[in-house]
């Protein structure tokens, strides 16, 4: 058990270390990155099931959806203060166009609300819209470093 679990632990560790939030000192920037990290983790659970990498489990999918909705609700309060950090990928347009940014956050809420976690088919069907809501915001308001 310990031996088979090890490669997974290593992989997850490496994936986490590559994220920008590792080097961040500003607490506000760190906390908004952690909101995104929470979103990434739970999207991973749902995406893994949809791609067949994880066994489909309606209960786990529903739990992930609930956590995603909670994290999504934190996006606007977490990004509202225009905090800066050299490691941040946040674009200045977030604060010069707060309404536009907020609309992207609402779009993610709507896509998440619409996700039907009751079967693998409905999960797969709802995932595309959620993925688009991530990309729709990142394209405009996140600067890839
Ligand atoms: C309303 C806009 C918006 C939406 C919607 C959004 N993001 Fe983000 N995301 C951002 C911004 C802005 C950053 C950069 C934050 C920073 O570096 O200060 C970011 C950063 C991230 C990061 C990097 C976090 C880190 O540790 O540096 C991940 C991972 C991420 N987003 C995943 C997602 C996923 C997955 C979704 C969709 C389910 C999503 N995001 C939806 C705006 C958004």
mmCIF file with all atom_site columns, C-alpha atoms and ligand atoms in Angstrom:
data_model
loop_
_atom_site.group_PDB
_atom_site.id
_atom_site.type_symbol
_atom_site.label_atom_id
_atom_site.label_alt_id
_atom_site.label_comp_id
_atom_site.label_asym_id
_atom_site.label_entity_id
_atom_site.label_seq_id
_atom_site.pdbx_PDB_ins_code
_atom_site.Cartn_x
_atom_site.Cartn_y
_atom_site.Cartn_z
_atom_site.occupancy
_atom_site.B_iso_or_equiv
_atom_site.pdbx_formal_charge
_atom_site.auth_seq_id
_atom_site.auth_comp_id
_atom_site.auth_asym_id
_atom_site.auth_atom_id
_atom_site.pdbx_PDB_model_num
ATOM   1   C  CA  . UNK A 1 1   ? 0.000   0.000  0.000   1.00 0.00 ? 1   UNK A CA  1
ATOM   2   C  CA  . UNK A 1 2   ? 2.688   2.475  1.023   1.00 0.00 ? 2   UNK A CA  1
ATOM   3   C  CA  . UNK A 1 3   ? 4.838   1.528  -1.961  1.00 0.00 ? 3   UNK A CA  1
ATOM   4   C  CA  . UNK A 1 4   ? 2.069   1.920  -4.545  1.00 0.00 ? 4   UNK A CA  1
ATOM   5   C  CA  . UNK A 1 5   ? 0.923   5.228  -3.039  1.00 0.00 ? 5   UNK A CA  1
ATOM   6   C  CA  . UNK A 1 6   ? 4.375   6.803  -3.218  1.00 0.00 ? 6   UNK A CA  1
ATOM   7   C  CA  . UNK A 1 7   ? 4.564   7.746  -6.922  1.00 0.00 ? 7   UNK A CA  1
ATOM   8   C  CA  . UNK A 1 8   ? 1.203   9.512  -6.635  1.00 0.00 ? 8   UNK A CA  1
ATOM   9   C  CA  . UNK A 1 9   ? 2.409   11.496 -3.634  1.00 0.00 ? 9   UNK A CA  1
ATOM   10  C  CA  . UNK A 1 10  ? 5.547   12.492 -5.523  1.00 0.00 ? 10  UNK A CA  1
ATOM   11  C  CA  . UNK A 1 11  ? 3.583   13.541 -8.587  1.00 0.00 ? 11  UNK A CA  1
ATOM   12  C  CA  . UNK A 1 12  ? 1.182   15.665 -6.565  1.00 0.00 ? 12  UNK A CA  1
ATOM   13  C  CA  . UNK A 1 13  ? 4.084   17.226 -4.686  1.00 0.00 ? 13  UNK A CA  1
ATOM   14  C  CA  . UNK A 1 14  ? 5.811   18.246 -7.885  1.00 0.00 ? 14  UNK A CA  1
ATOM   15  C  CA  . UNK A 1 15  ? 2.647   19.626 -9.423  1.00 0.00 ? 15  UNK A CA  1
ATOM   16  C  CA  . UNK A 1 16  ? 2.022   21.789 -6.352  1.00 0.00 ? 16  UNK A CA  1
ATOM   17  C  CA  . UNK A 1 17  ? 5.598   23.065 -6.162  1.00 0.00 ? 17  UNK A CA  1
ATOM   18  C  CA  . UNK A 1 18  ? 5.327   24.395 -9.711  1.00 0.00 ? 18  UNK A CA  1
ATOM   19  C  CA  . UNK A 1 19  ? 2.483   26.772 -8.810  1.00 0.00 ? 19  UNK A CA  1
ATOM   20  C  CA  . UNK A 1 20  ? 3.105   30.470 -8.372  1.00 0.00 ? 20  UNK A CA  1
ATOM   21  C  CA  . UNK A 1 21  ? 1.726   30.709 -4.822  1.00 0.00 ? 21  UNK A CA  1
ATOM   22  C  CA  . UNK A 1 22  ? 4.822   28.996 -3.402  1.00 0.00 ? 22  UNK A CA  1
ATOM   23  C  CA  . UNK A 1 23  ? 6.900   32.176 -3.473  1.00 0.00 ? 23  UNK A CA  1
ATOM   24  C  CA  . UNK A 1 24  ? 4.232   34.664 -2.378  1.00 0.00 ? 24  UNK A CA  1
ATOM   25  C  CA  . UNK A 1 25  ? 4.614   36.792 0.726   1.00 0.00 ? 25  UNK A CA  1
ATOM   26  C  CA  . UNK A 1 26  ? 1.593   39.129 0.520   1.00 0.00 ? 26  UNK A CA  1
ATOM   27  C  CA  . UNK A 1 27  ? -1.153  37.407 2.591   1.00 0.00 ? 27  UNK A CA  1
ATOM   28  C  CA  . UNK A 1 28  ? -4.032  38.787 0.486   1.00 0.00 ? 28  UNK A CA  1
ATOM   29  C  CA  . UNK A 1 29  ? -2.426  37.562 -2.734  1.00 0.00 ? 29  UNK A CA  1
ATOM   30  C  CA  . UNK A 1 30  ? -1.677  34.218 -1.123  1.00 0.00 ? 30  UNK A CA  1
ATOM   31  C  CA  . UNK A 1 31  ? -5.274  33.791 0.022   1.00 0.00 ? 31  UNK A CA  1
ATOM   32  C  CA  . UNK A 1 32  ? -6.744  34.543 -3.418  1.00 0.00 ? 32  UNK A CA  1
ATOM   33  C  CA  . UNK A 1 33  ? -4.304  32.028 -4.913  1.00 0.00 ? 33  UNK A CA  1
ATOM   34  C  CA  . UNK A 1 34  ? -5.472  29.476 -2.356  1.00 0.00 ? 34  UNK A CA  1
ATOM   35  C  CA  . UNK A 1 35  ? -9.060  30.034 -3.511  1.00 0.00 ? 35  UNK A CA  1
ATOM   36  C  CA  . UNK A 1 36  ? -7.881  29.150 -7.042  1.00 0.00 ? 36  UNK A CA  1
ATOM   37  C  CA  . UNK A 1 37  ? -5.929  26.200 -5.673  1.00 0.00 ? 37  UNK A CA  1
ATOM   38  C  CA  . UNK A 1 38  ? -9.100  24.891 -3.988  1.00 0.00 ? 38  UNK A CA  1
ATOM   39  C  CA  . UNK A 1 39  ? -10.869 25.252 -7.334  1.00 0.00 ? 39  UNK A CA  1
ATOM   40  C  CA  . UNK A 1 40  ? -8.047  23.437 -9.147  1.00 0.00 ? 40  UNK A CA  1
ATOM   41  C  CA  . UNK A 1 41  ? -8.099  20.503 -6.700  1.00 0.00 ? 41  UNK A CA  1
ATOM   42  C  CA  . UNK A 1 42  ? -11.853 19.973 -6.932  1.00 0.00 ? 42  UNK A CA  1
ATOM   43  C  CA  . UNK A 1 43  ? -11.887 20.411 -10.705 1.00 0.00 ? 43  UNK A CA  1
ATOM   44  C  CA  . UNK A 1 44  ? -9.201  17.714 -10.727 1.00 0.00 ? 44  UNK A CA  1
ATOM   45  C  CA  . UNK A 1 45  ? -11.531 15.342 -8.913  1.00 0.00 ? 45  UNK A CA  1
ATOM   46  C  CA  . UNK A 1 46  ? -14.413 15.953 -11.318 1.00 0.00 ? 46  UNK A CA  1
ATOM   47  C  CA  . UNK A 1 47  ? -12.177 16.070 -14.394 1.00 0.00 ? 47  UNK A CA  1
ATOM   48  C  CA  . UNK A 1 48  ? -10.439 12.843 -13.350 1.00 0.00 ? 48  UNK A CA  1
ATOM   49  C  CA  . UNK A 1 49  ? -13.797 11.065 -13.188 1.00 0.00 ? 49  UNK A CA  1
ATOM   50  C  CA  . UNK A 1 50  ? -14.933 12.520 -16.511 1.00 0.00 ? 50  UNK A CA  1
ATOM   51  C  CA  . UNK A 1 51  ? -11.713 11.367 -18.198 1.00 0.00 ? 51  UNK A CA  1
ATOM   52  C  CA  . UNK A 1 52  ? -11.927 7.904  -16.635 1.00 0.00 ? 52  UNK A CA  1
ATOM   53  C  CA  . UNK A 1 53  ? -8.762  8.386  -14.570 1.00 0.00 ? 53  UNK A CA  1
ATOM   54  C  CA  . UNK A 1 54  ? -10.800 8.096  -11.372 1.00 0.00 ? 54  UNK A CA  1
ATOM   55  C  CA  . UNK A 1 55  ? -13.812 5.819  -10.835 1.00 0.00 ? 55  UNK A CA  1
ATOM   56  C  CA  . UNK A 1 56  ? -17.123 7.698  -11.068 1.00 0.00 ? 56  UNK A CA  1
ATOM   57  C  CA  . UNK A 1 57  ? -18.613 8.332  -7.642  1.00 0.00 ? 57  UNK A CA  1
ATOM   58  C  CA  . UNK A 1 58  ? -21.736 10.513 -7.555  1.00 0.00 ? 58  UNK A CA  1
ATOM   59  C  CA  . UNK A 1 59  ? -21.250 11.373 -3.889  1.00 0.00 ? 59  UNK A CA  1
ATOM   60  C  CA  . UNK A 1 60  ? -17.652 12.491 -4.374  1.00 0.00 ? 60  UNK A CA  1
ATOM   61  C  CA  . UNK A 1 61  ? -18.659 14.453 -7.465  1.00 0.00 ? 61  UNK A CA  1
ATOM   62  C  CA  . UNK A 1 62  ? -21.390 16.233 -5.492  1.00 0.00 ? 62  UNK A CA  1
ATOM   63  C  CA  . UNK A 1 63  ? -18.935 17.025 -2.669  1.00 0.00 ? 63  UNK A CA  1
ATOM   64  C  CA  . UNK A 1 64  ? -16.494 18.471 -5.208  1.00 0.00 ? 64  UNK A CA  1
ATOM   65  C  CA  . UNK A 1 65  ? -19.296 20.569 -6.738  1.00 0.00 ? 65  UNK A CA  1
ATOM   66  C  CA  . UNK A 1 66  ? -20.251 21.928 -3.308  1.00 0.00 ? 66  UNK A CA  1
ATOM   67  C  CA  . UNK A 1 67  ? -16.619 22.857 -2.605  1.00 0.00 ? 67  UNK A CA  1
ATOM   68  C  CA  . UNK A 1 68  ? -16.288 24.461 -6.032  1.00 0.00 ? 68  UNK A CA  1
ATOM   69  C  CA  . UNK A 1 69  ? -19.387 26.596 -5.428  1.00 0.00 ? 69  UNK A CA  1
ATOM   70  C  CA  . UNK A 1 70  ? -18.038 27.685 -2.039  1.00 0.00 ? 70  UNK A CA  1
ATOM   71  C  CA  . UNK A 1 71  ? -14.655 28.585 -3.543  1.00 0.00 ? 71  UNK A CA  1
ATOM   72  C  CA  . UNK A 1 72  ? -16.345 30.353 -6.456  1.00 0.00 ? 72  UNK A CA  1
ATOM   73  C  CA  . UNK A 1 73  ? -18.308 32.502 -4.010  1.00 0.00 ? 73  UNK A CA  1
ATOM   74  C  CA  . UNK A 1 74  ? -14.980 33.589 -2.476  1.00 0.00 ? 74  UNK A CA  1
ATOM   75  C  CA  . UNK A 1 75  ? -13.512 34.828 -5.765  1.00 0.00 ? 75  UNK A CA  1
ATOM   76  C  CA  . UNK A 1 76  ? -14.947 38.359 -5.677  1.00 0.00 ? 76  UNK A CA  1
ATOM   77  C  CA  . UNK A 1 77  ? -14.175 39.075 -1.977  1.00 0.00 ? 77  UNK A CA  1
ATOM   78  C  CA  . UNK A 1 78  ? -10.692 37.546 -2.359  1.00 0.00 ? 78  UNK A CA  1
ATOM   79  C  CA  . UNK A 1 79  ? -9.758  39.628 -5.407  1.00 0.00 ? 79  UNK A CA  1
ATOM   80  C  CA  . UNK A 1 80  ? -11.460 42.910 -4.392  1.00 0.00 ? 80  UNK A CA  1
ATOM   81  C  CA  . UNK A 1 81  ? -8.397  44.364 -2.584  1.00 0.00 ? 81  UNK A CA  1
ATOM   82  C  CA  . UNK A 1 82  ? -5.884  45.322 -5.293  1.00 0.00 ? 82  UNK A CA  1
ATOM   83  C  CA  . UNK A 1 83  ? -3.028  43.549 -3.504  1.00 0.00 ? 83  UNK A CA  1
ATOM   84  C  CA  . UNK A 1 84  ? 0.230   43.044 -5.396  1.00 0.00 ? 84  UNK A CA  1
ATOM   85  C  CA  . UNK A 1 85  ? 3.044   40.526 -5.237  1.00 0.00 ? 85  UNK A CA  1
ATOM   86  C  CA  . UNK A 1 86  ? 5.867   39.901 -7.724  1.00 0.00 ? 86  UNK A CA  1
ATOM   87  C  CA  . UNK A 1 87  ? 4.704   36.286 -8.095  1.00 0.00 ? 87  UNK A CA  1
ATOM   88  C  CA  . UNK A 1 88  ? 1.080   37.249 -8.771  1.00 0.00 ? 88  UNK A CA  1
ATOM   89  C  CA  . UNK A 1 89  ? -0.414  36.561 -12.197 1.00 0.00 ? 89  UNK A CA  1
ATOM   90  C  CA  . UNK A 1 90  ? -3.354  38.886 -11.624 1.00 0.00 ? 90  UNK A CA  1
ATOM   91  C  CA  . UNK A 1 91  ? -3.848  41.429 -14.430 1.00 0.00 ? 91  UNK A CA  1
ATOM   92  C  CA  . UNK A 1 92  ? -4.399  45.121 -13.497 1.00 0.00 ? 92  UNK A CA  1
ATOM   93  C  CA  . UNK A 1 93  ? -7.622  44.933 -15.555 1.00 0.00 ? 93  UNK A CA  1
ATOM   94  C  CA  . UNK A 1 94  ? -9.261  43.135 -12.601 1.00 0.00 ? 94  UNK A CA  1
ATOM   95  C  CA  . UNK A 1 95  ? -9.425  46.435 -10.734 1.00 0.00 ? 95  UNK A CA  1
ATOM   96  C  CA  . UNK A 1 96  ? -9.797  48.831 -13.680 1.00 0.00 ? 96  UNK A CA  1
ATOM   97  C  CA  . UNK A 1 97  ? -12.689 46.670 -14.966 1.00 0.00 ? 97  UNK A CA  1
ATOM   98  C  CA  . UNK A 1 98  ? -14.128 45.202 -11.769 1.00 0.00 ? 98  UNK A CA  1
ATOM   99  C  CA  . UNK A 1 99  ? -17.594 44.702 -13.328 1.00 0.00 ? 99  UNK A CA  1
ATOM   100 C  CA  . UNK A 1 100 ? -16.120 42.674 -16.183 1.00 0.00 ? 100 UNK A CA  1
ATOM   101 C  CA  . UNK A 1 101 ? -14.125 40.549 -13.754 1.00 0.00 ? 101 UNK A CA  1
ATOM   102 C  CA  . UNK A 1 102 ? -17.184 40.039 -11.544 1.00 0.00 ? 102 UNK A CA  1
ATOM   103 C  CA  . UNK A 1 103 ? -19.206 38.907 -14.568 1.00 0.00 ? 103 UNK A CA  1
ATOM   104 C  CA  . UNK A 1 104 ? -16.593 36.192 -15.236 1.00 0.00 ? 104 UNK A CA  1
ATOM   105 C  CA  . UNK A 1 105 ? -16.875 35.027 -11.628 1.00 0.00 ? 105 UNK A CA  1
ATOM   106 C  CA  . UNK A 1 106 ? -20.669 34.881 -11.951 1.00 0.00 ? 106 UNK A CA  1
ATOM   107 C  CA  . UNK A 1 107 ? -20.301 32.903 -15.204 1.00 0.00 ? 107 UNK A CA  1
ATOM   108 C  CA  . UNK A 1 108 ? -18.320 30.291 -13.269 1.00 0.00 ? 108 UNK A CA  1
ATOM   109 C  CA  . UNK A 1 109 ? -21.050 30.173 -10.590 1.00 0.00 ? 109 UNK A CA  1
ATOM   110 C  CA  . UNK A 1 110 ? -23.696 29.599 -13.267 1.00 0.00 ? 110 UNK A CA  1
ATOM   111 C  CA  . UNK A 1 111 ? -21.696 26.810 -14.970 1.00 0.00 ? 111 UNK A CA  1
ATOM   112 C  CA  . UNK A 1 112 ? -21.091 25.132 -11.601 1.00 0.00 ? 112 UNK A CA  1
ATOM   113 C  CA  . UNK A 1 113 ? -24.740 25.398 -10.559 1.00 0.00 ? 113 UNK A CA  1
ATOM   114 C  CA  . UNK A 1 114 ? -25.749 23.724 -13.826 1.00 0.00 ? 114 UNK A CA  1
ATOM   115 C  CA  . UNK A 1 115 ? -23.465 20.721 -13.239 1.00 0.00 ? 115 UNK A CA  1
ATOM   116 C  CA  . UNK A 1 116 ? -25.487 17.538 -12.765 1.00 0.00 ? 116 UNK A CA  1
ATOM   117 C  CA  . UNK A 1 117 ? -23.338 15.112 -10.770 1.00 0.00 ? 117 UNK A CA  1
ATOM   118 C  CA  . UNK A 1 118 ? -25.836 12.226 -10.790 1.00 0.00 ? 118 UNK A CA  1
ATOM   119 C  CA  . UNK A 1 119 ? -24.206 10.224 -13.593 1.00 0.00 ? 119 UNK A CA  1
ATOM   120 C  CA  . UNK A 1 120 ? -20.931 10.042 -15.503 1.00 0.00 ? 120 UNK A CA  1
ATOM   121 C  CA  . UNK A 1 121 ? -22.730 11.176 -18.673 1.00 0.00 ? 121 UNK A CA  1
ATOM   122 C  CA  . UNK A 1 122 ? -24.180 14.328 -17.097 1.00 0.00 ? 122 UNK A CA  1
ATOM   123 C  CA  . UNK A 1 123 ? -20.846 15.058 -15.399 1.00 0.00 ? 123 UNK A CA  1
ATOM   124 C  CA  . UNK A 1 124 ? -19.054 14.890 -18.743 1.00 0.00 ? 124 UNK A CA  1
ATOM   125 C  CA  . UNK A 1 125 ? -21.737 17.054 -20.334 1.00 0.00 ? 125 UNK A CA  1
ATOM   126 C  CA  . UNK A 1 126 ? -21.350 19.828 -17.759 1.00 0.00 ? 126 UNK A CA  1
ATOM   127 C  CA  . UNK A 1 127 ? -17.575 19.952 -17.582 1.00 0.00 ? 127 UNK A CA  1
ATOM   128 C  CA  . UNK A 1 128 ? -16.978 21.821 -20.834 1.00 0.00 ? 128 UNK A CA  1
ATOM   129 C  CA  . UNK A 1 129 ? -18.915 24.899 -19.733 1.00 0.00 ? 129 UNK A CA  1
ATOM   130 C  CA  . UNK A 1 130 ? -17.019 25.024 -16.450 1.00 0.00 ? 130 UNK A CA  1
ATOM   131 C  CA  . UNK A 1 131 ? -13.676 24.734 -18.224 1.00 0.00 ? 131 UNK A CA  1
ATOM   132 C  CA  . UNK A 1 132 ? -14.697 27.557 -20.537 1.00 0.00 ? 132 UNK A CA  1
ATOM   133 C  CA  . UNK A 1 133 ? -15.567 29.727 -17.546 1.00 0.00 ? 133 UNK A CA  1
ATOM   134 C  CA  . UNK A 1 134 ? -12.012 29.251 -16.195 1.00 0.00 ? 134 UNK A CA  1
ATOM   135 C  CA  . UNK A 1 135 ? -10.467 30.082 -19.558 1.00 0.00 ? 135 UNK A CA  1
ATOM   136 C  CA  . UNK A 1 136 ? -12.849 32.983 -20.141 1.00 0.00 ? 136 UNK A CA  1
ATOM   137 C  CA  . UNK A 1 137 ? -11.557 34.737 -17.053 1.00 0.00 ? 137 UNK A CA  1
ATOM   138 C  CA  . UNK A 1 138 ? -7.900  33.678 -17.270 1.00 0.00 ? 138 UNK A CA  1
ATOM   139 C  CA  . UNK A 1 139 ? -7.609  34.874 -20.867 1.00 0.00 ? 139 UNK A CA  1
ATOM   140 C  CA  . UNK A 1 140 ? -8.445  38.447 -19.864 1.00 0.00 ? 140 UNK A CA  1
ATOM   141 C  CA  . UNK A 1 141 ? -7.543  38.773 -16.196 1.00 0.00 ? 141 UNK A CA  1
ATOM   142 C  CA  . UNK A 1 142 ? -4.587  36.435 -15.635 1.00 0.00 ? 142 UNK A CA  1
ATOM   143 C  CA  . UNK A 1 143 ? -1.087  37.057 -16.937 1.00 0.00 ? 143 UNK A CA  1
ATOM   144 C  CA  . UNK A 1 144 ? 0.692   33.737 -17.428 1.00 0.00 ? 144 UNK A CA  1
ATOM   145 C  CA  . UNK A 1 145 ? 4.240   34.080 -16.049 1.00 0.00 ? 145 UNK A CA  1
HETATM 146 C  C1  . LIG B 2 .   ? -13.270 35.469 -12.336 1.00 0.00 ? 1   LIG B C1  1
HETATM 147 C  C2  . LIG B 2 .   ? -11.992 35.090 -12.848 1.00 0.00 ? 1   LIG B C2  1
HETATM 148 C  C3  . LIG B 2 .   ? -11.480 33.694 -12.708 1.00 0.00 ? 1   LIG B C3  1
HETATM 149 C  C4  . LIG B 2 .   ? -12.163 32.506 -12.873 1.00 0.00 ? 1   LIG B C4  1
HETATM 150 C  C5  . LIG B 2 .   ? -13.613 32.300 -13.271 1.00 0.00 ? 1   LIG B C5  1
HETATM 151 C  C6  . LIG B 2 .   ? -11.204 31.453 -12.634 1.00 0.00 ? 1   LIG B C6  1
HETATM 152 N  N1  . LIG B 2 .   ? -9.973  31.980 -12.329 1.00 0.00 ? 1   LIG B N1  1
HETATM 153 FE FE1 . LIG B 2 .   ? -8.307  30.924 -11.829 1.00 0.00 ? 1   LIG B FE1 1
HETATM 154 N  N2  . LIG B 2 .   ? -7.256  32.681 -11.587 1.00 0.00 ? 1   LIG B N2  1
HETATM 155 C  C7  . LIG B 2 .   ? -7.767  33.946 -11.803 1.00 0.00 ? 1   LIG B C7  1
HETATM 156 C  C8  . LIG B 2 .   ? -6.720  34.930 -11.573 1.00 0.00 ? 1   LIG B C8  1
HETATM 157 C  C9  . LIG B 2 .   ? -6.862  36.422 -11.728 1.00 0.00 ? 1   LIG B C9  1
HETATM 158 C  C10 . LIG B 2 .   ? -5.567  34.210 -11.204 1.00 0.00 ? 1   LIG B C10 1
HETATM 159 C  C11 . LIG B 2 .   ? -4.179  34.802 -10.820 1.00 0.00 ? 1   LIG B C11 1
HETATM 160 C  C12 . LIG B 2 .   ? -4.181  35.150 -9.317  1.00 0.00 ? 1   LIG B C12 1
HETATM 161 C  C13 . LIG B 2 .   ? -2.855  35.726 -8.852  1.00 0.00 ? 1   LIG B C13 1
HETATM 162 O  O1  . LIG B 2 .   ? -1.801  35.213 -9.277  1.00 0.00 ? 1   LIG B O1  1
HETATM 163 O  O2  . LIG B 2 .   ? -2.865  36.675 -8.030  1.00 0.00 ? 1   LIG B O2  1
HETATM 164 C  C14 . LIG B 2 .   ? -5.941  32.793 -11.230 1.00 0.00 ? 1   LIG B C14 1
HETATM 165 C  C15 . LIG B 2 .   ? -5.080  31.758 -10.897 1.00 0.00 ? 1   LIG B C15 1
HETATM 166 C  C16 . LIG B 2 .   ? -5.405  30.413 -10.961 1.00 0.00 ? 1   LIG B C16 1
HETATM 167 C  C17 . LIG B 2 .   ? -4.520  29.330 -10.601 1.00 0.00 ? 1   LIG B C17 1
HETATM 168 C  C18 . LIG B 2 .   ? -3.082  29.482 -10.074 1.00 0.00 ? 1   LIG B C18 1
HETATM 169 C  C19 . LIG B 2 .   ? -3.126  29.595 -8.541  1.00 0.00 ? 1   LIG B C19 1
HETATM 170 C  C20 . LIG B 2 .   ? -1.740  29.762 -7.941  1.00 0.00 ? 1   LIG B C20 1
HETATM 171 O  O3  . LIG B 2 .   ? -1.443  29.067 -6.965  1.00 0.00 ? 1   LIG B O3  1
HETATM 172 O  O4  . LIG B 2 .   ? -0.969  30.596 -8.411  1.00 0.00 ? 1   LIG B O4  1
HETATM 173 C  C21 . LIG B 2 .   ? -5.196  28.154 -10.811 1.00 0.00 ? 1   LIG B C21 1
HETATM 174 C  C22 . LIG B 2 .   ? -4.673  26.746 -10.569 1.00 0.00 ? 1   LIG B C22 1
HETATM 175 C  C23 . LIG B 2 .   ? -6.521  28.511 -11.300 1.00 0.00 ? 1   LIG B C23 1
HETATM 176 N  N3  . LIG B 2 .   ? -6.614  29.896 -11.372 1.00 0.00 ? 1   LIG B N3  1
HETATM 177 C  C24 . LIG B 2 .   ? -7.498  27.592 -11.643 1.00 0.00 ? 1   LIG B C24 1
HETATM 178 C  C25 . LIG B 2 .   ? -8.796  27.926 -12.051 1.00 0.00 ? 1   LIG B C25 1
HETATM 179 C  C26 . LIG B 2 .   ? -9.792  26.960 -12.495 1.00 0.00 ? 1   LIG B C26 1
HETATM 180 C  C27 . LIG B 2 .   ? -9.574  25.453 -12.572 1.00 0.00 ? 1   LIG B C27 1
HETATM 181 C  C28 . LIG B 2 .   ? -10.916 27.668 -12.783 1.00 0.00 ? 1   LIG B C28 1
HETATM 182 C  C29 . LIG B 2 .   ? -12.245 27.182 -13.279 1.00 0.00 ? 1   LIG B C29 1
HETATM 183 C  C30 . LIG B 2 .   ? -12.927 26.109 -12.594 1.00 0.00 ? 1   LIG B C30 1
HETATM 184 C  C31 . LIG B 2 .   ? -10.604 29.079 -12.544 1.00 0.00 ? 1   LIG B C31 1
HETATM 185 N  N4  . LIG B 2 .   ? -9.312  29.193 -12.129 1.00 0.00 ? 1   LIG B N4  1
HETATM 186 C  C32 . LIG B 2 .   ? -11.501 30.100 -12.747 1.00 0.00 ? 1   LIG B C32 1
HETATM 187 C  C33 . LIG B 2 .   ? -9.058  34.258 -12.159 1.00 0.00 ? 1   LIG B C33 1
HETATM 188 C  C34 . LIG B 2 .   ? -10.090 33.346 -12.372 1.00 0.00 ? 1   LIG B C34 1
#
